[in-house]
mmCIF file of C-alpha atoms in Angstrom:
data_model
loop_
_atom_site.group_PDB
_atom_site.id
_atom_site.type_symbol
_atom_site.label_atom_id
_atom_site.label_comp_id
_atom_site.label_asym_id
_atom_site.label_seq_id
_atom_site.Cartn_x
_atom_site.Cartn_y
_atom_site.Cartn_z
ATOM 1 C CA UNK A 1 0.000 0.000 0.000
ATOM 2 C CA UNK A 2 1.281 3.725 -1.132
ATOM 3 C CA UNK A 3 -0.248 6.327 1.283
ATOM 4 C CA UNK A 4 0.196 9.511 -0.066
ATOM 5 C CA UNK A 5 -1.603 12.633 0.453
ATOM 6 C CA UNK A 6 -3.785 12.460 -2.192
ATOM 7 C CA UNK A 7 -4.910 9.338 -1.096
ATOM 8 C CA UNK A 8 -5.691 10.717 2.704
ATOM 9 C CA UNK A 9 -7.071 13.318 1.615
ATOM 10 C CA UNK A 10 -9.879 11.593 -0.654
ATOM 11 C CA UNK A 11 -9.869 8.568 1.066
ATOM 12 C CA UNK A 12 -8.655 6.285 -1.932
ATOM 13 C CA UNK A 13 -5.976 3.622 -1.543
ATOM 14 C CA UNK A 14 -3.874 4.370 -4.447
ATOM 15 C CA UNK A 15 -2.599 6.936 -5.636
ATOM 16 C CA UNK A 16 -3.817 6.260 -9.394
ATOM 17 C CA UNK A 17 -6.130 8.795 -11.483
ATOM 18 C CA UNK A 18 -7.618 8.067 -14.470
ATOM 19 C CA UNK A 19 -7.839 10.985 -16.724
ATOM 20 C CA UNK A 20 -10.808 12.038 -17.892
ATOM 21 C CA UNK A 21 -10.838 12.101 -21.489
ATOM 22 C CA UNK A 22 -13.066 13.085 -23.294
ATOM 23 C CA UNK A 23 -15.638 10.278 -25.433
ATOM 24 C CA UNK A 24 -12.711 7.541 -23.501
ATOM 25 C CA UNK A 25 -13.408 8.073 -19.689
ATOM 26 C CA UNK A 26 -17.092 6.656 -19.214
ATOM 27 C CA UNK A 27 -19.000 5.618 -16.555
ATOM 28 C CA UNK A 28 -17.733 1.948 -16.759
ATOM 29 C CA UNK A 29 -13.811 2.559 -16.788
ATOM 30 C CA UNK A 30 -14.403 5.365 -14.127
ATOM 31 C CA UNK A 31 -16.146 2.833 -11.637
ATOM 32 C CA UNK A 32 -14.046 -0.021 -12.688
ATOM 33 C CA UNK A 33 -10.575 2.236 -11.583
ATOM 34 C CA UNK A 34 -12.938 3.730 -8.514
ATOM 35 C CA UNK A 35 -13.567 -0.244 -7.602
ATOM 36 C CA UNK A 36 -9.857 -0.951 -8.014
ATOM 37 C CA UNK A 37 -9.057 1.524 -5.481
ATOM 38 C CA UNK A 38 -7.588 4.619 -7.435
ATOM 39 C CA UNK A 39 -9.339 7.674 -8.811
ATOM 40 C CA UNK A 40 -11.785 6.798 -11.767
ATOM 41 C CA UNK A 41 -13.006 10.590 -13.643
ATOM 42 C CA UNK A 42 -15.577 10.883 -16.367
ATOM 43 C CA UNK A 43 -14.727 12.923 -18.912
ATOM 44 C CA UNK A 44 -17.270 15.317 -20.109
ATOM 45 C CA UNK A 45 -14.798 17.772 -21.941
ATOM 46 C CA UNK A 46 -17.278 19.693 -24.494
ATOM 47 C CA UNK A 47 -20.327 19.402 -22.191
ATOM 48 C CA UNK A 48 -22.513 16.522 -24.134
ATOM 49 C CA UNK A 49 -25.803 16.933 -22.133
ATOM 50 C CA UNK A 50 -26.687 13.288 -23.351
ATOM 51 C CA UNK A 51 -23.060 11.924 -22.250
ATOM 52 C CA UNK A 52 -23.173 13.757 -18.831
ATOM 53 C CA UNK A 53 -26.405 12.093 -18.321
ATOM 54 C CA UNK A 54 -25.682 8.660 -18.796
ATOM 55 C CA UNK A 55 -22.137 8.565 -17.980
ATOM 56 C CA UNK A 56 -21.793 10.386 -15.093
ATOM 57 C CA UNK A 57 -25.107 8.957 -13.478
ATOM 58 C CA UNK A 58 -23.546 5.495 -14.446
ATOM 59 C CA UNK A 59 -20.336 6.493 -11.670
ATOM 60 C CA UNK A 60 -22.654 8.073 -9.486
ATOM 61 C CA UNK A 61 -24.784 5.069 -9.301
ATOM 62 C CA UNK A 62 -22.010 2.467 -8.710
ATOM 63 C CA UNK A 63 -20.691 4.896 -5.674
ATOM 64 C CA UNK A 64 -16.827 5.172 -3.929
ATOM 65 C CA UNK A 65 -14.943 8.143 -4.595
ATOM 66 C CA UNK A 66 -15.211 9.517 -8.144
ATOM 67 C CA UNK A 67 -15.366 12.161 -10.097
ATOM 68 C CA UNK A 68 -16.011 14.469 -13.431
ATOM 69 C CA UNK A 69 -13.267 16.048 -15.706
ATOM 70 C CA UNK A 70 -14.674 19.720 -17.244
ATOM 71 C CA UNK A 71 -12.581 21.819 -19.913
ATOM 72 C CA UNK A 72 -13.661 25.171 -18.194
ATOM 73 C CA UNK A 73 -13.673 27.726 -20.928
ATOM 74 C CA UNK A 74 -15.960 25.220 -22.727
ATOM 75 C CA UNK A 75 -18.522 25.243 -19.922
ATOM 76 C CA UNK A 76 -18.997 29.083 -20.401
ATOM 77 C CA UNK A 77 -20.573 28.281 -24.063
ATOM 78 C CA UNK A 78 -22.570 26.138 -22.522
ATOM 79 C CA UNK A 79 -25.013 27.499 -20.114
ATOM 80 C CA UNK A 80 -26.900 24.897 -17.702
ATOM 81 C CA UNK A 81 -24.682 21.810 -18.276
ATOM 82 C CA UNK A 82 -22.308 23.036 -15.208
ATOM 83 C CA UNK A 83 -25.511 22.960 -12.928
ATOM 84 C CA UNK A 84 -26.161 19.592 -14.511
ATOM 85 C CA UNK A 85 -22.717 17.893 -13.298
ATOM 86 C CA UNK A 86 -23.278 19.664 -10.190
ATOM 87 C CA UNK A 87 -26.747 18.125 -9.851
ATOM 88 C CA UNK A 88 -24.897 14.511 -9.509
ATOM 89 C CA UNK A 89 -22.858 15.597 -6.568
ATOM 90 C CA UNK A 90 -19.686 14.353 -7.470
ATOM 91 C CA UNK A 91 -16.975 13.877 -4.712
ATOM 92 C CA UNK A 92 -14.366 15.156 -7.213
ATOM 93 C CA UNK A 93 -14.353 17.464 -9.699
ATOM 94 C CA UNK A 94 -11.482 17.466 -12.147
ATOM 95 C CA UNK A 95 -11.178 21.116 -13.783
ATOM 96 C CA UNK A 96 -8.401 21.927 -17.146
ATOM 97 C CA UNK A 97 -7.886 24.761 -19.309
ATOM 98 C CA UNK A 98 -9.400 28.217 -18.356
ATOM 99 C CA UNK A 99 -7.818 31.200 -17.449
ATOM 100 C CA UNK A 100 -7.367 32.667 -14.099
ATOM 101 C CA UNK A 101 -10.905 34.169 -14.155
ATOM 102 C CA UNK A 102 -12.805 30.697 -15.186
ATOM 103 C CA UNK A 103 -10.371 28.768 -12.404
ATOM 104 C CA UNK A 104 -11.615 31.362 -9.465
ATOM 105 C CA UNK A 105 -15.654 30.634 -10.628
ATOM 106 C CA UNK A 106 -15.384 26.841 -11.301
ATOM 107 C CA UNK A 107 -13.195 26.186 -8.144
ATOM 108 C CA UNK A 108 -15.511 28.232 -6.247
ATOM 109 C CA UNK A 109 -18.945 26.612 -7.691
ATOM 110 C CA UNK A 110 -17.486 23.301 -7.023
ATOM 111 C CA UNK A 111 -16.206 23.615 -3.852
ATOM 112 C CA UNK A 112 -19.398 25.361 -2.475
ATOM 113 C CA UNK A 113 -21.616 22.248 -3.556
ATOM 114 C CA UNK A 114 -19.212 20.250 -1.435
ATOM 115 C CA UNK A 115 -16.507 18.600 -4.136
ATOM 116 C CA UNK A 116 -13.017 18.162 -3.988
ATOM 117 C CA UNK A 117 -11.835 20.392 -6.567
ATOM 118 C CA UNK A 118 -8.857 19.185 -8.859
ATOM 119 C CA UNK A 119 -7.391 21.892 -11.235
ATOM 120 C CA UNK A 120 -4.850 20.828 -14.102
ATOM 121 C CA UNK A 121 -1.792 23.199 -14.499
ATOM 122 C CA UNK A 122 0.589 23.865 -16.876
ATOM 123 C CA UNK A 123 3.015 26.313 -15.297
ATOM 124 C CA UNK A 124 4.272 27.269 -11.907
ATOM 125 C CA UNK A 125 1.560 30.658 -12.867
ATOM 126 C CA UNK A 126 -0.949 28.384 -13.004
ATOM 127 C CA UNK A 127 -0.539 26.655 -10.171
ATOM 128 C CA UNK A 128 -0.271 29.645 -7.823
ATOM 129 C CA UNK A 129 -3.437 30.879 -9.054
ATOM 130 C CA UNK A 130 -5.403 27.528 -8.276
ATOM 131 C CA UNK A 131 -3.785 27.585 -4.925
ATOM 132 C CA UNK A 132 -5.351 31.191 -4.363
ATOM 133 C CA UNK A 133 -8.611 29.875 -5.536
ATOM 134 C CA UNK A 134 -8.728 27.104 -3.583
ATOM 135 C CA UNK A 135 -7.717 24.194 -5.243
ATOM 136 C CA UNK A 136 -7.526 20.585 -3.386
ATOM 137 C CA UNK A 137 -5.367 19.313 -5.444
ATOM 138 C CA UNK A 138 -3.099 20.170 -8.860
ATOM 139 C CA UNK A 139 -1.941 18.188 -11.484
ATOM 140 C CA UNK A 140 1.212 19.039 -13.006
ATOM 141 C CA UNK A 141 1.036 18.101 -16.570
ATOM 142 C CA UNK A 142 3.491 17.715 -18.813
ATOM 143 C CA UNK A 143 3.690 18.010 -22.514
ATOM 144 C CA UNK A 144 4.707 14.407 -23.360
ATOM 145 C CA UNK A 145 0.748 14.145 -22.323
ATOM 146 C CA UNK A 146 -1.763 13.385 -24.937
ATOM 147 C CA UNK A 147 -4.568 15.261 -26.162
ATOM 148 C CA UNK A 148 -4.254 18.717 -25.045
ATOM 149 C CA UNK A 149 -1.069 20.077 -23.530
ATOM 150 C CA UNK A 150 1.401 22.844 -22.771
ATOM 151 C CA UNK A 151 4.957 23.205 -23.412
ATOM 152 C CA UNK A 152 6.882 22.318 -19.877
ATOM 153 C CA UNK A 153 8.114 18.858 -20.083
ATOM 154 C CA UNK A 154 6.651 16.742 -17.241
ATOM 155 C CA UNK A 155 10.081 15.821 -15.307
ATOM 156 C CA UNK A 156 11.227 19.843 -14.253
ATOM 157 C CA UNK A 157 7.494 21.057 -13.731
ATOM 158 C CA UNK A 158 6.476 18.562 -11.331
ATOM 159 C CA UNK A 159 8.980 19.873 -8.512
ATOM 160 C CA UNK A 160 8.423 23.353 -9.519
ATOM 161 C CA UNK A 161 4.260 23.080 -8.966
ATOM 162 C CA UNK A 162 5.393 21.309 -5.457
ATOM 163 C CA UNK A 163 7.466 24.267 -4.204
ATOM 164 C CA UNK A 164 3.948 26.756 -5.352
ATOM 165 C CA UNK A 165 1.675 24.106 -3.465
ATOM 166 C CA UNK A 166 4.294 24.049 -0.731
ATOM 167 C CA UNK A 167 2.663 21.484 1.248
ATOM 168 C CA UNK A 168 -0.616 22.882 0.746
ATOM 169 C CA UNK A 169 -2.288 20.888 -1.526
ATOM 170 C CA UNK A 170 -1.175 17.127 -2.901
ATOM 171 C CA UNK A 171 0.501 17.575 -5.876
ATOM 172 C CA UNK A 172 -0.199 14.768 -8.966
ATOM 173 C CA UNK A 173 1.956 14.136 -12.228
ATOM 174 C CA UNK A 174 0.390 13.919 -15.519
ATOM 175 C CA UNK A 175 1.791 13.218 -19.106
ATOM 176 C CA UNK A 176 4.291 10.702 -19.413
ATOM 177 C CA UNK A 177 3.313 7.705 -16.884
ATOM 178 C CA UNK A 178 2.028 4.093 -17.901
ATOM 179 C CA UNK A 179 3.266 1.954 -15.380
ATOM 180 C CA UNK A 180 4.837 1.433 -11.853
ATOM 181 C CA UNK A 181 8.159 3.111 -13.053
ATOM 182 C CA UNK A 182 6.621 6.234 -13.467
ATOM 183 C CA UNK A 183 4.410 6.204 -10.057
ATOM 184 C CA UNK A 184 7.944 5.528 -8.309
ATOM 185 C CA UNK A 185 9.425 8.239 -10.163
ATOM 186 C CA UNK A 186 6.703 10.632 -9.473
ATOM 187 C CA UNK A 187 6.912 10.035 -5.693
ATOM 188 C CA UNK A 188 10.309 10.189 -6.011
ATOM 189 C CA UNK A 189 10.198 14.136 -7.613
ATOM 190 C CA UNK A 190 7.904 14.373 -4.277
ATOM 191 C CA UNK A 191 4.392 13.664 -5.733
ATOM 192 C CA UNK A 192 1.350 12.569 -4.206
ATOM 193 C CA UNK A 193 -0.063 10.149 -7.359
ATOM 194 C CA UNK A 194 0.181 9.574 -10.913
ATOM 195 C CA UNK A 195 -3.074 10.828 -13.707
ATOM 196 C CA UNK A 196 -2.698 8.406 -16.485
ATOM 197 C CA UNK A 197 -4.626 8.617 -19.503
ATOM 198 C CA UNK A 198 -3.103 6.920 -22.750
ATOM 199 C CA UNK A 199 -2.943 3.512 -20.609
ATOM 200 C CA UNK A 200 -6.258 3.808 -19.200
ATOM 201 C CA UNK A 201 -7.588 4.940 -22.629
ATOM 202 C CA UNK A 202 -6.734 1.321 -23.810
ATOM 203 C CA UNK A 203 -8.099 -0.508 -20.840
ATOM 204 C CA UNK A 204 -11.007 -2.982 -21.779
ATOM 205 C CA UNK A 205 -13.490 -1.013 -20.159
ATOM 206 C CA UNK A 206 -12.469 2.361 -22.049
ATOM 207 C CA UNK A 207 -15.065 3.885 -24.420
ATOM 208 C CA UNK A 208 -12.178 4.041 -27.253
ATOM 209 C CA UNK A 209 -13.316 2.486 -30.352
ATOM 210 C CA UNK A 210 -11.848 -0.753 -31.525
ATOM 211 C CA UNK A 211 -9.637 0.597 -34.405
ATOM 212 C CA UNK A 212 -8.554 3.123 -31.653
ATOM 213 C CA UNK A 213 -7.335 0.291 -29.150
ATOM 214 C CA UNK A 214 -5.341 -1.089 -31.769
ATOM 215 C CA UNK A 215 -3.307 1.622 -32.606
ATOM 216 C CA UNK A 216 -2.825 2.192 -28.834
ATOM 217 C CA UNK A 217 -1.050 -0.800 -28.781
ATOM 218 C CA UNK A 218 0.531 -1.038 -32.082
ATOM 219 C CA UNK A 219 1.663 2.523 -32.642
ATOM 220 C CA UNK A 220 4.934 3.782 -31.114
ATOM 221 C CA UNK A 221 5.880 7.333 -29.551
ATOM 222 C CA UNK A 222 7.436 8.467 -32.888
ATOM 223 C CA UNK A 223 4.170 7.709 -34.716
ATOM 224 C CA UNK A 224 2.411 10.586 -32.605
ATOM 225 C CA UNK A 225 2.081 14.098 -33.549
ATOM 226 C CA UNK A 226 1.476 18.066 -32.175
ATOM 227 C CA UNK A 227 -1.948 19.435 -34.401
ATOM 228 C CA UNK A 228 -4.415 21.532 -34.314
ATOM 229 C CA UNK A 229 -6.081 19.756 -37.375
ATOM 230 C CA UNK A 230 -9.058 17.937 -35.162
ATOM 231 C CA UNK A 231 -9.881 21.126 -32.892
ATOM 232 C CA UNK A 232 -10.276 23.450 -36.514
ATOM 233 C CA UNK A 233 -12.421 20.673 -38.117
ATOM 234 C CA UNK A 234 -14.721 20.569 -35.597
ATOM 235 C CA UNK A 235 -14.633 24.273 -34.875
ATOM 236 C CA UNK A 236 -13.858 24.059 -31.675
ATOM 237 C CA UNK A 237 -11.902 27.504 -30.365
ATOM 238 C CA UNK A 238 -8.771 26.336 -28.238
ATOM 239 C CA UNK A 239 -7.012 29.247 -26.591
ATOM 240 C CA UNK A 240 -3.823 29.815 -28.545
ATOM 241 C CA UNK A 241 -0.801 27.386 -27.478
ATOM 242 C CA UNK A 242 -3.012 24.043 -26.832
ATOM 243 C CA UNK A 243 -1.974 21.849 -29.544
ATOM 244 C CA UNK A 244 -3.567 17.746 -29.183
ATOM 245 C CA UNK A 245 -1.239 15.064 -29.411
ATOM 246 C CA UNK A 246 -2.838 12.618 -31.526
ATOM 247 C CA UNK A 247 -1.496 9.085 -33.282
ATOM 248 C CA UNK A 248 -0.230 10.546 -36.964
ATOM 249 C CA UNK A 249 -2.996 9.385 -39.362
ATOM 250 C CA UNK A 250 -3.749 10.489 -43.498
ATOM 251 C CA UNK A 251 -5.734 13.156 -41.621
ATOM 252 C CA UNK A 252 -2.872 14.288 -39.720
ATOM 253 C CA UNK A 253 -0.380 14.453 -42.295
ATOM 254 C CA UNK A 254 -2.702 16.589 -44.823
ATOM 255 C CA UNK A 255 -3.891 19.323 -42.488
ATOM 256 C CA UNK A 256 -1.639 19.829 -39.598
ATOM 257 C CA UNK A 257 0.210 23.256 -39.880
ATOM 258 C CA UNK A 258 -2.288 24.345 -42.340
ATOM 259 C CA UNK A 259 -4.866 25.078 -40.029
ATOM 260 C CA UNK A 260 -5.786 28.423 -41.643
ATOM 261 C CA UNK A 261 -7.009 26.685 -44.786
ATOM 262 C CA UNK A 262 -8.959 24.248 -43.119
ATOM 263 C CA UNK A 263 -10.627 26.308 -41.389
ATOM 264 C CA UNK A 264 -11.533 27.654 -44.780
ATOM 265 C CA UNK A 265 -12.522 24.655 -46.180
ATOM 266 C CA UNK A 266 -14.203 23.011 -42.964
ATOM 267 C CA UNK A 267 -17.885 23.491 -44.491
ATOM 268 C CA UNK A 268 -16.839 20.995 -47.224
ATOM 269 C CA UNK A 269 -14.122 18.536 -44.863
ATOM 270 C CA UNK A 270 -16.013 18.185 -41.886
ATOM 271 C CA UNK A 271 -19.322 16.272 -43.566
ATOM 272 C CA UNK A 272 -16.664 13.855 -45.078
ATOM 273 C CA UNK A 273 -14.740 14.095 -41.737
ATOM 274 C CA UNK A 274 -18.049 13.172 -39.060
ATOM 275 C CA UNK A 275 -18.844 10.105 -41.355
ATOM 276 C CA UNK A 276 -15.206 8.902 -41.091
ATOM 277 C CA UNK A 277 -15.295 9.493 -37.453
ATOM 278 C CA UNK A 278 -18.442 7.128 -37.348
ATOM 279 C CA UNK A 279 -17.371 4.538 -38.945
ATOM 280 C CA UNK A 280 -13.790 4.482 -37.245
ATOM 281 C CA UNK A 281 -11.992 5.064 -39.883
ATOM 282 C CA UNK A 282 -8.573 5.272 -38.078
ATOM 283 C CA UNK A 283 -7.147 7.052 -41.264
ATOM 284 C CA UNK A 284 -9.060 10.052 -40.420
ATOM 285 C CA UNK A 285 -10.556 9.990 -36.789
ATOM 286 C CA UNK A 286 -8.569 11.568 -33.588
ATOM 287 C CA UNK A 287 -6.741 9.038 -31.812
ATOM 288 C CA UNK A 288 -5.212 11.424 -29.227
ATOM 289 C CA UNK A 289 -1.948 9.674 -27.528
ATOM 290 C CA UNK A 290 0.858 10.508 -25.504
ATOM 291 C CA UNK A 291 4.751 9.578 -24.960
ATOM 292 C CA UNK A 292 4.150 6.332 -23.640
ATOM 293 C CA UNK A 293 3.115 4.276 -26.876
ATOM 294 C CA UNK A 294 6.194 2.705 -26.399
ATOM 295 C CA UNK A 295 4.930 1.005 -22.840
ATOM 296 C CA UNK A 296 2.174 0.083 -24.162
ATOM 297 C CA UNK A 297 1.622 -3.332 -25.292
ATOM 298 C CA UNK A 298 -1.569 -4.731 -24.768
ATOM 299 C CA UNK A 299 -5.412 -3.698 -23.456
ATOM 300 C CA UNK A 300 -6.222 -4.606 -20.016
ATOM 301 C CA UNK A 301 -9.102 -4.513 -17.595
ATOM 302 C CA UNK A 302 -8.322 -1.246 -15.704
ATOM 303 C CA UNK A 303 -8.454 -2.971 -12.071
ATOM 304 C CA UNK A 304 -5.451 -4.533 -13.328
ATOM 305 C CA UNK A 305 -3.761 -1.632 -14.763
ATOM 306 C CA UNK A 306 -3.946 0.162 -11.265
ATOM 307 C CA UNK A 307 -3.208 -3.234 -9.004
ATOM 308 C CA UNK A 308 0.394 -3.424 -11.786
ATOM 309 C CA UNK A 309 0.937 0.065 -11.423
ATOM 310 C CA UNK A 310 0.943 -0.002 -7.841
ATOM 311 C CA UNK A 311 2.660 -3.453 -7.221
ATOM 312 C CA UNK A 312 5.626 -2.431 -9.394
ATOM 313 C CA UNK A 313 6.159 0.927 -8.048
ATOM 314 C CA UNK A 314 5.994 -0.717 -4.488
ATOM 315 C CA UNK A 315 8.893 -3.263 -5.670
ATOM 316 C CA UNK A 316 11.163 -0.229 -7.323
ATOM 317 C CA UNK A 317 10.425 1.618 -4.111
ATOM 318 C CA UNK A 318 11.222 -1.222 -1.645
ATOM 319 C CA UNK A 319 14.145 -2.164 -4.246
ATOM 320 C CA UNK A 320 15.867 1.600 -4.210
ATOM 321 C CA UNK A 321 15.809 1.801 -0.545
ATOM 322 C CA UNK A 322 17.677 -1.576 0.215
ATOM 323 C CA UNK A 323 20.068 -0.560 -2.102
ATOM 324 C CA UNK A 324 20.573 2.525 -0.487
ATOM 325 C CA UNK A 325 20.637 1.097 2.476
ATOM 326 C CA UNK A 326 23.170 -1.731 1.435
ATOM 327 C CA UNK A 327 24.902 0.038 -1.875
ATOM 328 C CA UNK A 328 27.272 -2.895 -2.447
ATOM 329 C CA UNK A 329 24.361 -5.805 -1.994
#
């Protein structure tokens, strides 16, 4: 057993979180990692009425500590659907990508109807800023993360969010961790837990598609790629400096860097583009990925994922101090 302060503080007994990706976290791989003992999150990103409704009333319903993952400068466009996570009463809510404005009035809405509030940073800026707000907890991600990221590689940001938090708040790692290595390297940097994503994304309970499993295990690191290609198509308005990593596809290779004339053209690719998407045509869909493709290897239930994670980071741990203890045994 890890004990951490993350994992006093919500009362889990790992120190695992699921990311909540968008149209990937669900109600079934949330509860399954909740079950396991880790942090499962829904991900309702763009604010799907119909997907907050079933999913996140599917992890309400199965109970334990949980939560729901909200893009905040999406939630503005979208009036009533806040209200409508709120409504479910989750113990955790996982907040990403607003400014400092939209992290003071979703930190404050959350924490007022009683949630644990989670806030995603970027920067050592960001991070003071949740603090102020009131933050429980911040995740430092990294840009080896998939989907949408920043530019701070994971290894130097994670100790410089932990001297802002400053024993505050836990403090947990995103973008770059598949496995017990990375949880033992994570603690190690002084971190309370790991967010995963790309692993949990290809976890047998995962809402990824079946041609998107396969390229989770088959594709490598290198096959990955920074675009903006998916966000323009579907006219979605990232804040400058958010590009998605995403598995390289035909899709990929014709439009990224050329994201003026898509946007141009979207009224004539994005039909074409949706009925791709449907069918899972892997050659055009998003298939948003991180750094560790290359630890990857197969698709899992997710109570397994987090029982390996934490049983391999205990070994490393257990390992590293006997050999500090006895450096010639």
């Amino acid at each position: 057993m890890i004990a951490t302060k993350l994992t006093e503080l919500l009362g889990i007994d790992h120190p695992v979180v699921c990311a909540p990706m968008g149209s990937v976290s669900g109600g079934r791989l949330t509860g399954a990692v909740t079950r396991a003992g880790g942090l499962g999150l829904v991900g309702v990103s763009y604010g799907d009425a119909a997907f907050i409704d079933e999913h996140v009333a599917q992890a309400a319903e199965g109970g334990g500590v949980w939560g729901v993952g909200c893009v905040m400068f999406t939630f503005d466009d979208r009036p009533g659907l806040w209200d409508k996570v709120l409504d479910y009463a989750p113990p955790v809510i996982a907040l990403s990508f607003g400014d400092a404005a939209q992290v003071q009035k979703y930190v404050k809405s959350a924490a007022d109807a009683g949630s644990h509030v989670v806030v995603q940073v970027h920067d050592p800026e960001q991070a003071a800023i949740a603090v102020a707000a009131g933050a429980s907890v911040l995740v430092a991600q990294g840009a080896e993360a998939g989907g949408h990221h920043r530019t701070q590689a994971t290894l130097p940001l994670i100790p410089a969010v932990i001297e802002v938090a400053d024993g505050r708040v836990p403090v947990v790692a995103a973008g770059g961790f598949a496995d017990g290595r990375g949880l033992a390297a994570a603690l190690a940097l002084g971190a309370d837990g790991v967010m995963m994503g790309t692993r949990f994304a290809a976890a047998e309970e995962s809402l990824a598609t079946a041609g998107f499993k396969s390229h989770l295990v088959s594709a490598r690191t290198a096959d990955t790629v920074n675009t903006h290609a998916f966000d323009v198509v579907r006219g979605i308005n990232w804040p400058a400096g958010h590009p998605a990593r995403s598995v390289s596809n035909e899709f990929t290779r014709a439009w990224t860097g050329k994201d003026a004339e898509l946007a141009a053209r979207r009224s004539s690719v994005e039909p074409a583009w949706v009925e791709a998407v449907a069918r899972d045509d892997t050659s055009q869909r998003a298939m948003f990925a991180g750094e560790v493709l290359d630890l990857i290897h197969d698709i899992k239930p997710a109570a397994e994922i987090v029982r390996g994670v934490v049983s391999e980071a205990e070994e490393i741990l257990s390992g590293l101090a006997q050999r500090i203890a006895s450096p010639t045994a």
